[in-house]
PDB file of C-alpha atoms and ligand atoms in Angstrom:
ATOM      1  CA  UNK A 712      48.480   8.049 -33.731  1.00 66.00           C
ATOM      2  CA  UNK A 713      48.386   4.085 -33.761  1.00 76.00           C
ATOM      3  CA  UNK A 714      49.584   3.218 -37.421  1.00 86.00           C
ATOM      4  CA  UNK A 715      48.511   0.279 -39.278  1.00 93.00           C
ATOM      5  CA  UNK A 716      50.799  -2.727 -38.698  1.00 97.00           C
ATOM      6  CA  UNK A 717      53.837  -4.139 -40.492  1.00 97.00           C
ATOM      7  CA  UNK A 718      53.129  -6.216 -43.479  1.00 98.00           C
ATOM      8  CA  UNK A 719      54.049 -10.079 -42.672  1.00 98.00           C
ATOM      9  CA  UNK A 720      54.437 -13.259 -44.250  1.00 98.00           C
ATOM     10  CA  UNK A 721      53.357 -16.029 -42.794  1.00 98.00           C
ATOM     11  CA  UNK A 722      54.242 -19.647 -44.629  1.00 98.00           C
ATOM     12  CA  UNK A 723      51.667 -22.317 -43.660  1.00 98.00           C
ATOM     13  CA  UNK A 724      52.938 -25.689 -42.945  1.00 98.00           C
ATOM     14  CA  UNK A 725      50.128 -27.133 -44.684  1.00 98.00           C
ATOM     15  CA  UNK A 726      52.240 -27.343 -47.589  1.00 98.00           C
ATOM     16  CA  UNK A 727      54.896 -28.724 -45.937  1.00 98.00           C
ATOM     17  CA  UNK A 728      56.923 -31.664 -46.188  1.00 98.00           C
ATOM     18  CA  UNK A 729      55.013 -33.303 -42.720  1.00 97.00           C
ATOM     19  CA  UNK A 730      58.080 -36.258 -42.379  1.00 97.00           C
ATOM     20  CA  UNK A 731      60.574 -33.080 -41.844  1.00 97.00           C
ATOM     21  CA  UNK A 732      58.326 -30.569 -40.142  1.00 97.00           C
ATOM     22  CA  UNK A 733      61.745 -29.356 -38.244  1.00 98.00           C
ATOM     23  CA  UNK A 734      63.998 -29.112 -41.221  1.00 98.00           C
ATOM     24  CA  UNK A 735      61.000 -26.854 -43.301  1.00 98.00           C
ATOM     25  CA  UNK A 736      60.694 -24.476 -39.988  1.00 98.00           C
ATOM     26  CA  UNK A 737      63.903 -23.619 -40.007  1.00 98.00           C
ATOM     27  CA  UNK A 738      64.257 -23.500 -43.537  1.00 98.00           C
ATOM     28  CA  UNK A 739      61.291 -21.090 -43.756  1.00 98.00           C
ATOM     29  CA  UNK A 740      62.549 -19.288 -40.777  1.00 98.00           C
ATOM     30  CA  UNK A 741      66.027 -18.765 -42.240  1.00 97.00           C
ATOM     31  CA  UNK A 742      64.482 -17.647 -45.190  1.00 97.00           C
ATOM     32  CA  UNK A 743      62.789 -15.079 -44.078  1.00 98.00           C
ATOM     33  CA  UNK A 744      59.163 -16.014 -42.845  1.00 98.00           C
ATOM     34  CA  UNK A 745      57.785 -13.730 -39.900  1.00 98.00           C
ATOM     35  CA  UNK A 746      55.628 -16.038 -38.266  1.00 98.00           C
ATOM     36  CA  UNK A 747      54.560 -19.952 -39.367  1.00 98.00           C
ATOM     37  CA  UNK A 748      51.067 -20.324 -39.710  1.00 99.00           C
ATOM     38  CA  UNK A 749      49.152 -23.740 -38.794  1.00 98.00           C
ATOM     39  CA  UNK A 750      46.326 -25.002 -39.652  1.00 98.00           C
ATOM     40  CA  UNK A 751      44.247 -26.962 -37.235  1.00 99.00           C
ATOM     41  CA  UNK A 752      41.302 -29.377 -38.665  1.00 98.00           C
ATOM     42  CA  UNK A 753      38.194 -31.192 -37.160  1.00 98.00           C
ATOM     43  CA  UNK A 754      36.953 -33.109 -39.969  1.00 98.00           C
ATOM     44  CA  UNK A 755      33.311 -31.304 -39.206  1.00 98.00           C
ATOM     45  CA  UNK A 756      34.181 -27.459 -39.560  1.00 98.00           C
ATOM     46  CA  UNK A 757      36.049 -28.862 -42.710  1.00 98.00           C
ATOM     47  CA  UNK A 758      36.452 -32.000 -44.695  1.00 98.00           C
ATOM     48  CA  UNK A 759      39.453 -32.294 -44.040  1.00 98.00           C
ATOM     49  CA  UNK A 760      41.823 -33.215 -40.849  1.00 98.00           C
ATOM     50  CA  UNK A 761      45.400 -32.101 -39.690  1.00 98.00           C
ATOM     51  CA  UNK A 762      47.394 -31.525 -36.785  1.00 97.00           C
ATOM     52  CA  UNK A 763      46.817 -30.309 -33.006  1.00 98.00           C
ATOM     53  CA  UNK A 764      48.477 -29.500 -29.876  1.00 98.00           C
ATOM     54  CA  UNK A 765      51.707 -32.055 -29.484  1.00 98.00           C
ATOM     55  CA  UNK A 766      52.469 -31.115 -32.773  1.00 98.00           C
ATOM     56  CA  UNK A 767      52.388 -27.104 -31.659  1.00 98.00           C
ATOM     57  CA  UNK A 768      54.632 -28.288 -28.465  1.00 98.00           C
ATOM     58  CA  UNK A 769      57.292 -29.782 -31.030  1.00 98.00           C
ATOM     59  CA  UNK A 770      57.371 -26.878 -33.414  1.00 98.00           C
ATOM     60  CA  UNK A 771      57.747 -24.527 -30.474  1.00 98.00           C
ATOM     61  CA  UNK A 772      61.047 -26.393 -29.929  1.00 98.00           C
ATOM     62  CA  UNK A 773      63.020 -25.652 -33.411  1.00 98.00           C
ATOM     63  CA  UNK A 774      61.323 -22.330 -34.013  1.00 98.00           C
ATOM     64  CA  UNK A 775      61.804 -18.541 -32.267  1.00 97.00           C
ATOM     65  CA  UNK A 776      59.271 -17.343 -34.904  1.00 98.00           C
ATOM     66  CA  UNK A 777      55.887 -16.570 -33.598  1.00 98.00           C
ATOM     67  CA  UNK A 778      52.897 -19.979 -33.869  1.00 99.00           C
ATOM     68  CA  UNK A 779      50.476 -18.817 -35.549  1.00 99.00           C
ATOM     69  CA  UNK A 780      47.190 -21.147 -34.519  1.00 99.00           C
ATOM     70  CA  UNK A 781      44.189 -20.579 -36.878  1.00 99.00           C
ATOM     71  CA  UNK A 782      41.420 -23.100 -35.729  1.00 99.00           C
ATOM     72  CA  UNK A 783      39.368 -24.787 -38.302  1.00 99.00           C
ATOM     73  CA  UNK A 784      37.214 -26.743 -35.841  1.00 98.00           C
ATOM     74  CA  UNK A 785      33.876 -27.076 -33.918  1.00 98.00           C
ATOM     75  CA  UNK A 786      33.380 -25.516 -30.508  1.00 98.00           C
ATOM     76  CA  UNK A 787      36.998 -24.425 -30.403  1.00 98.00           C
ATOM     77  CA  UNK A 788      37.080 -23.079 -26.826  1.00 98.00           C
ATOM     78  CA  UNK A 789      37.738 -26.795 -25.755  1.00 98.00           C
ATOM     79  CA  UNK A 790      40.831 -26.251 -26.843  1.00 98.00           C
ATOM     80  CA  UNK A 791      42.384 -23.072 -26.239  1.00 99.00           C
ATOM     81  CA  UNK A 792      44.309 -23.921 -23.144  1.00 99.00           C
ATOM     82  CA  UNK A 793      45.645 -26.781 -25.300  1.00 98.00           C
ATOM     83  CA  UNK A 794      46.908 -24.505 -27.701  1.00 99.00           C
ATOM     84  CA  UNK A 795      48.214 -22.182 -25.946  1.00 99.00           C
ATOM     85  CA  UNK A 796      49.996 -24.391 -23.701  1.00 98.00           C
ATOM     86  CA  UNK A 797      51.375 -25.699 -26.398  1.00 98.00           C
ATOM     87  CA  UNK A 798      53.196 -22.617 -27.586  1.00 98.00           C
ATOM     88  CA  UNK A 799      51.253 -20.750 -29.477  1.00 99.00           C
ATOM     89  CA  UNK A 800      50.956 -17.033 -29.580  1.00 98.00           C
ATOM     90  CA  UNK A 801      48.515 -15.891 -31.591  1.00 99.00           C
ATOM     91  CA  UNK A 802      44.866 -17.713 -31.864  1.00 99.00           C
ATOM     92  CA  UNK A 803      42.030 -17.206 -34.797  1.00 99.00           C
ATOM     93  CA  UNK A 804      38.671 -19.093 -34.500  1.00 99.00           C
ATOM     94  CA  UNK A 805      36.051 -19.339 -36.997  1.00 99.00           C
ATOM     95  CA  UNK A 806      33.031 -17.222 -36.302  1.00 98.00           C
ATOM     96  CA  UNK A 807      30.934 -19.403 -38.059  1.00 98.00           C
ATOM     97  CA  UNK A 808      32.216 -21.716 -35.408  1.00 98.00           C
ATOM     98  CA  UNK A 809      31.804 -20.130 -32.368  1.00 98.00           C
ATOM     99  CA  UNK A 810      28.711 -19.272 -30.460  1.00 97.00           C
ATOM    100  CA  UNK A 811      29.695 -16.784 -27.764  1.00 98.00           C
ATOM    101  CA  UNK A 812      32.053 -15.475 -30.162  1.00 98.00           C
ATOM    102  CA  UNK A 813      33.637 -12.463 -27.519  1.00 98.00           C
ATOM    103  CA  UNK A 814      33.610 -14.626 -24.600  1.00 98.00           C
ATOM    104  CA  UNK A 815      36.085 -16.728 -26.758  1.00 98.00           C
ATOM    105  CA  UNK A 816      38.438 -13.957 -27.748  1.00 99.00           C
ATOM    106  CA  UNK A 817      38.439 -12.646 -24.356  1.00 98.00           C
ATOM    107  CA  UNK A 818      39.620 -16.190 -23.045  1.00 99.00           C
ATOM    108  CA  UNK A 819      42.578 -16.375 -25.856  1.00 99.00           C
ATOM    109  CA  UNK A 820      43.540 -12.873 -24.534  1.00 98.00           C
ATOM    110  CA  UNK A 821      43.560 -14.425 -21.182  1.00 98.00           C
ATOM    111  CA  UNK A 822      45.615 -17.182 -22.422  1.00 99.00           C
ATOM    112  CA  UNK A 823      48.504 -14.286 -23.123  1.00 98.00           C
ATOM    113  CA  UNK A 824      47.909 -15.086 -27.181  1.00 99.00           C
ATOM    114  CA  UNK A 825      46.610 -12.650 -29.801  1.00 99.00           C
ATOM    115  CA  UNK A 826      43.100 -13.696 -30.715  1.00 99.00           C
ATOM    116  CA  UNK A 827      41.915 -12.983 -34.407  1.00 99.00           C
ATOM    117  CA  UNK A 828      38.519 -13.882 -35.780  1.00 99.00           C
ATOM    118  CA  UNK A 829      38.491 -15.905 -39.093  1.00 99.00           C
ATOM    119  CA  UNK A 830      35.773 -15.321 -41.282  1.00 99.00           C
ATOM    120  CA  UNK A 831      34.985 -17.475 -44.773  1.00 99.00           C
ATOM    121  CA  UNK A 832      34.485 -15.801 -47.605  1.00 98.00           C
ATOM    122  CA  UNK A 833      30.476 -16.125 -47.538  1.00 98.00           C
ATOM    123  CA  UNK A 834      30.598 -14.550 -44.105  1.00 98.00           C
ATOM    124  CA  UNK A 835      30.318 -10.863 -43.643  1.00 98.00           C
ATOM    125  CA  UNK A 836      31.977  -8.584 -41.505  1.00 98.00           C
ATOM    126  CA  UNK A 837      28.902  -8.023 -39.476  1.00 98.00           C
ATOM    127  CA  UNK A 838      30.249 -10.521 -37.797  1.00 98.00           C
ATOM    128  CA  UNK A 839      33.184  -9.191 -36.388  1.00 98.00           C
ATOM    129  CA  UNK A 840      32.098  -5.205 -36.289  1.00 98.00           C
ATOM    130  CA  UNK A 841      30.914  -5.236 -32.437  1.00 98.00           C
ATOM    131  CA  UNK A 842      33.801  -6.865 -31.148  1.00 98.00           C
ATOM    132  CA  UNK A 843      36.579  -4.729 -33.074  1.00 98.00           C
ATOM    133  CA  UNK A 844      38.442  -3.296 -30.361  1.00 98.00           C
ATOM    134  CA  UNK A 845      38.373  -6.328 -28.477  1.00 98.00           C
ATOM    135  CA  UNK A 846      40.632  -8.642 -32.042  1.00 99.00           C
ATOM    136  CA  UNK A 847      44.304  -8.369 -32.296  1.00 98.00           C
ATOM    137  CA  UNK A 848      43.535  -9.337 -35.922  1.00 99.00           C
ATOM    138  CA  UNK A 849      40.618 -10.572 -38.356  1.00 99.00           C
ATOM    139  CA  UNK A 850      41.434 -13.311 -40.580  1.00 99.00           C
ATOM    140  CA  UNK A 851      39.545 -13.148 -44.146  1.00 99.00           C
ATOM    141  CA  UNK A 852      39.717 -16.412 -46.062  1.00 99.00           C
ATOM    142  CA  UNK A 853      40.312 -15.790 -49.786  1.00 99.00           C
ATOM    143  CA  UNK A 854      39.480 -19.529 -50.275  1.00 98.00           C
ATOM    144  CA  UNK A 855      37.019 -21.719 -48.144  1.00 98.00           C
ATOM    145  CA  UNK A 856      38.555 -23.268 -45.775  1.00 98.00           C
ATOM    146  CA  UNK A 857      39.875 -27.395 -45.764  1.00 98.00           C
ATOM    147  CA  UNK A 858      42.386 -27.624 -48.136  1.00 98.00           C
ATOM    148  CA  UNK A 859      46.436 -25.937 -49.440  1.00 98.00           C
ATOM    149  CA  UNK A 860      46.396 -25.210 -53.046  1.00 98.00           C
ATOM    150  CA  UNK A 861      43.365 -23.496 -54.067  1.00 98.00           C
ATOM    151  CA  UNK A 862      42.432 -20.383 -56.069  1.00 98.00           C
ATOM    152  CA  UNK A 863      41.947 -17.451 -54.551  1.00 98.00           C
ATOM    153  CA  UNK A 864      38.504 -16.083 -54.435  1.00 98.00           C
ATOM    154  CA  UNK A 865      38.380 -12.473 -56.497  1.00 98.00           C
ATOM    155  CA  UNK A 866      35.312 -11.262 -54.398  1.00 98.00           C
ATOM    156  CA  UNK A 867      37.403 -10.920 -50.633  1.00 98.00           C
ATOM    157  CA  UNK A 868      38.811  -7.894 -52.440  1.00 98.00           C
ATOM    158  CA  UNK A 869      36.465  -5.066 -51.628  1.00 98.00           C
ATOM    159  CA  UNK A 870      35.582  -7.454 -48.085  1.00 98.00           C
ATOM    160  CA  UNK A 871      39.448  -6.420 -47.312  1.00 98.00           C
ATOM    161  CA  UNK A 872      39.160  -2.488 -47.977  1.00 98.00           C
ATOM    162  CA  UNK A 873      36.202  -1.994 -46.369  1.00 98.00           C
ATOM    163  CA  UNK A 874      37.672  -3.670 -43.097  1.00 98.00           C
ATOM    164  CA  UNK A 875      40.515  -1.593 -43.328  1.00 98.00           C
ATOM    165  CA  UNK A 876      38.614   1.323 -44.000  1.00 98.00           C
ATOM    166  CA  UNK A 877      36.805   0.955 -40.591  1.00 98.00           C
ATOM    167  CA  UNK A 878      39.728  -0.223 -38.628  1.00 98.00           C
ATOM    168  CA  UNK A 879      41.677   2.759 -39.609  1.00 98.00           C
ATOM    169  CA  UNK A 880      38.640   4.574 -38.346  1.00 98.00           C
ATOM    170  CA  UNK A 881      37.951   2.307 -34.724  1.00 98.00           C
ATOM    171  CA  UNK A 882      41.092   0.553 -34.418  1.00 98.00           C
ATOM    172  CA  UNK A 883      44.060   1.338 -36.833  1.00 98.00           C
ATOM    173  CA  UNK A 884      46.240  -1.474 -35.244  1.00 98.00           C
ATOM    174  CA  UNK A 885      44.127  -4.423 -35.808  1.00 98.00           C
ATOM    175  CA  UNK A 886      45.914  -6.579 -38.425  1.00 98.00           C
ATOM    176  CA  UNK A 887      44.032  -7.842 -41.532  1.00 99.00           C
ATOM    177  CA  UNK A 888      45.189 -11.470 -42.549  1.00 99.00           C
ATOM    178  CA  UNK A 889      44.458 -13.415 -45.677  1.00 99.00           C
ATOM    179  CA  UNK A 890      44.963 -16.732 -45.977  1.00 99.00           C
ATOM    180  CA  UNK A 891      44.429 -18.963 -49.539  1.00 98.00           C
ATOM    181  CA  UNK A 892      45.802 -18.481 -52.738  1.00 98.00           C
ATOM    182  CA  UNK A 893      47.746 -15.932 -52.088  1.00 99.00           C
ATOM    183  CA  UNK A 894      50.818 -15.995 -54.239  1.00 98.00           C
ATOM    184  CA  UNK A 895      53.502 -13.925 -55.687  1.00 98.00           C
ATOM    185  CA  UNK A 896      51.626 -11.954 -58.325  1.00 98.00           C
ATOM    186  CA  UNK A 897      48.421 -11.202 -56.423  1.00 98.00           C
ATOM    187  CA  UNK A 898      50.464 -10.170 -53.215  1.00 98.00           C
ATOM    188  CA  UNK A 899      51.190  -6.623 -54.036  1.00 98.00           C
ATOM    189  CA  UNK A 900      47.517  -6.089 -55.017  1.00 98.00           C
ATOM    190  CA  UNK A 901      46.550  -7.274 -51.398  1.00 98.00           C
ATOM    191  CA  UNK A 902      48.891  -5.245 -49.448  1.00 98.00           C
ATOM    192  CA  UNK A 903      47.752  -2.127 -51.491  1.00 98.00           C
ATOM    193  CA  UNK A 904      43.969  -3.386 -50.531  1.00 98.00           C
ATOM    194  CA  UNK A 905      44.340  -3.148 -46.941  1.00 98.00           C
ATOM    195  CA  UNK A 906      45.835  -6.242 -45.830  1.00 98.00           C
ATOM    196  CA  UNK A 907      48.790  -7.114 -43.482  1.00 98.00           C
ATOM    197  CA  UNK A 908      49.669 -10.816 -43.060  1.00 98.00           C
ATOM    198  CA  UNK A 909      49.697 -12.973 -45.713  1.00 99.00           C
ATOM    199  CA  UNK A 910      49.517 -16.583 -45.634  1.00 99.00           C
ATOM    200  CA  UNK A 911      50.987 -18.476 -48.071  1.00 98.00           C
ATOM    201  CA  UNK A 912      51.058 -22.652 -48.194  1.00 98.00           C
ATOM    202  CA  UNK A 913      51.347 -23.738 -51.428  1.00 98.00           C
ATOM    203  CA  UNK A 914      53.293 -20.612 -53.364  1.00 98.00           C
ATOM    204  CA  UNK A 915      56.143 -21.409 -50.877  1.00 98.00           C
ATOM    205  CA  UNK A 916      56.262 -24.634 -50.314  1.00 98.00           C
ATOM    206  CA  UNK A 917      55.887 -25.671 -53.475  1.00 98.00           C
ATOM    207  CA  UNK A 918      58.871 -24.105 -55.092  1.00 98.00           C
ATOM    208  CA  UNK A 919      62.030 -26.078 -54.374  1.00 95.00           C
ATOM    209  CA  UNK A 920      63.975 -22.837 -53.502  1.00 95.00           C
ATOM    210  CA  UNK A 921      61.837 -20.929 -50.484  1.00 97.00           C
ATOM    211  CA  UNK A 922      64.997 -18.496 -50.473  1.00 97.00           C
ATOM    212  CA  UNK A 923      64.089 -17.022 -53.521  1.00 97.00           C
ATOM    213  CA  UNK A 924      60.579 -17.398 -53.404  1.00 98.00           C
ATOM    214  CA  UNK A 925      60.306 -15.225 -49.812  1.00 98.00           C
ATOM    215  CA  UNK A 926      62.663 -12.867 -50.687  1.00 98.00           C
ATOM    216  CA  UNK A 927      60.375 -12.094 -53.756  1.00 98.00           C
ATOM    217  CA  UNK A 928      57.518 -11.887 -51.288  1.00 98.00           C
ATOM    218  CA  UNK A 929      59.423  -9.678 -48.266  1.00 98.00           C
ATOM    219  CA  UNK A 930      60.019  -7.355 -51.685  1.00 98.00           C
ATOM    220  CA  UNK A 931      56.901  -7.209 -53.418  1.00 98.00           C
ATOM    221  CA  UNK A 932      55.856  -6.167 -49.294  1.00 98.00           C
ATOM    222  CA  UNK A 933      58.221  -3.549 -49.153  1.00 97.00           C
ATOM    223  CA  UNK A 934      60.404  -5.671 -46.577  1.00 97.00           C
ATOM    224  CA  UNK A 935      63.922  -5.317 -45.849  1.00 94.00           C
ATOM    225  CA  UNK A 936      65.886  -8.461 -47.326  1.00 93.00           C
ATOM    226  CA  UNK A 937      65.592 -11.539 -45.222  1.00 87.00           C
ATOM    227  CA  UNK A 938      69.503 -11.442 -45.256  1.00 79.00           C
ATOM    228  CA  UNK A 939      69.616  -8.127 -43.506  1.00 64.00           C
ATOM    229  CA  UNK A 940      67.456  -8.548 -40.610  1.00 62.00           C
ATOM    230  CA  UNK A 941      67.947 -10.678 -37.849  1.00 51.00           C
ATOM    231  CA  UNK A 942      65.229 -13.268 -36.630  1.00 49.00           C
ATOM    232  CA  UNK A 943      63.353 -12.437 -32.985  1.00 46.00           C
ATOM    233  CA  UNK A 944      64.824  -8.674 -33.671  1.00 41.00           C
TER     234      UNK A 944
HETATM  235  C1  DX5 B2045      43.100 -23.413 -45.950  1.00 59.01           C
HETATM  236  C2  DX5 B2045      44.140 -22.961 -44.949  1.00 59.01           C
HETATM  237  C3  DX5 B2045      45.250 -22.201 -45.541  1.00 59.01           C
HETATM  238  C4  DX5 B2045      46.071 -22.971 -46.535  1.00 59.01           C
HETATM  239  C5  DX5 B2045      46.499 -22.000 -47.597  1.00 59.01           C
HETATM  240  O1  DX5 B2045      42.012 -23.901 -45.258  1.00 59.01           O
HETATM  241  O2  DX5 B2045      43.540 -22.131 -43.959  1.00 59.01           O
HETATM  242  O3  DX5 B2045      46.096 -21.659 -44.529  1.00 59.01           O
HETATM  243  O4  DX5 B2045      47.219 -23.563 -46.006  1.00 59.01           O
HETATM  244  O5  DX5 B2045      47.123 -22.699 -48.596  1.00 59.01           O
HETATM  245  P1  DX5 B2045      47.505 -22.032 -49.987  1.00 59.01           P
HETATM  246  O6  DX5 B2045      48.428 -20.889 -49.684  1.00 59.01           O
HETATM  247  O7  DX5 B2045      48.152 -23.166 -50.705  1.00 59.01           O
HETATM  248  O8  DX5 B2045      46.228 -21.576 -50.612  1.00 59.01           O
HETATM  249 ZN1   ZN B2046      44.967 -21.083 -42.553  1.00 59.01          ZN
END
């Protein structure tokens, strides 16, 4: 039987030092991170912009950890090539975003990345439900999307069991991410929810010692110690 997937953390360079992009991936990596999440941002899906594809191409370079692409933006199939030329390997779009929401997966797929669906936290899962089996992963947003640093939203909760109550059922593999405000003491409670990739800008990069801070995550996960596993294993 397919089993649910490993828990992972996922730091997002949002919170990042952007003048030493290199020197945080590798301290992150080092550290323990499983894959670096980045945030990509229009200024129309959200109020807010950030990076695109050159910067993906230069993180590829100092990084063996997996890219992590989640698309805040309008019409987002324009760039899919982009990004995945770029480097990365794994792909979530907004469904709020998209209007032929499976052709798009199916075109990330093509691409060789993972493709996940990223809802907001107004958005049901209706949304995602007839294309299940066809997501490497569904990406709930504990905060709406735009900006690092804000509180997580309470009512995602159940949203996350009952996804993981009908994956286990249709497709026991797909991974559940959650992405804002997620921070050492709610992390636990998540896991136990139903999720299984946690993004986590601001609760990492805001302490001046990510050492300690992802080892506390990897064991509030149930994760070996950073210092006893060896990165791309
Ligand atoms: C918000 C982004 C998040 C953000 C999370 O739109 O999608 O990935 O970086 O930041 P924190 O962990 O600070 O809430
Ligand atoms: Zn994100």
């Amino acid at each position: 039987m397919t089993k649910r997937p490993n828990a992972m953390l996922a730091p997002s360079i949002l919170a990042a030092r952007f003048s030493k992009l290199g020197d945080e991936l590798r301290a992150v990596e080092s550290a323990g991170a499983d894959m670096i999440h980045v945030d990509v941002m229009d200024g129309h899906f959200v109020p807010n912009i950030t990076i695109g594809p050159p910067v993906v191409r230069d993180l590829r370079t100092v990084t063996r950890l997996p890219l992590d692409c989640h698309l805040m933006i309008e019409a987002p199939d324009r760039y899919l090539g982009d990004f995945a030329a770029a480097g990365a390997d794994k792909i979530s779009v907004h469904a709020e975003a998209c209007r032929h929401l499976h052709r798009t997966i199916q075109v990330i797929k093509g691409l060789g990345c993972q493709a996940g669906v990223a809802l907001n936290p107004a958005t049901g899962l209706e949304a995602v439900l007839p294309i299940l089996e066809d997501l490497d992963f569904v990406l709930l947003m504990t905060v709406n999307p735009g900006f690092g640093g804000q509180k997580f939203i309470e009512s995602v909760v159940p949203k996350i069991t009952a996804l993981r109550r009908i994956a286990d059922d249709r497709h026991p593999a797909l991974a559940i991410q959650v992405d804002g405000g997620v921070v050492v003491d709610n992390v636990a409670r998540l896991h136990q929810a139903g999720a299984d990739w946690f993004v986590a800008g601001t609760a990492i990069f805001g302490q001046s010692e990510y050492g300690a801070v992802i080892e506390r995550f990897r064991a509030l996960l149930g994760l070996e110690s950073a210092s006893g596993r060896r990165v791309g294993a």
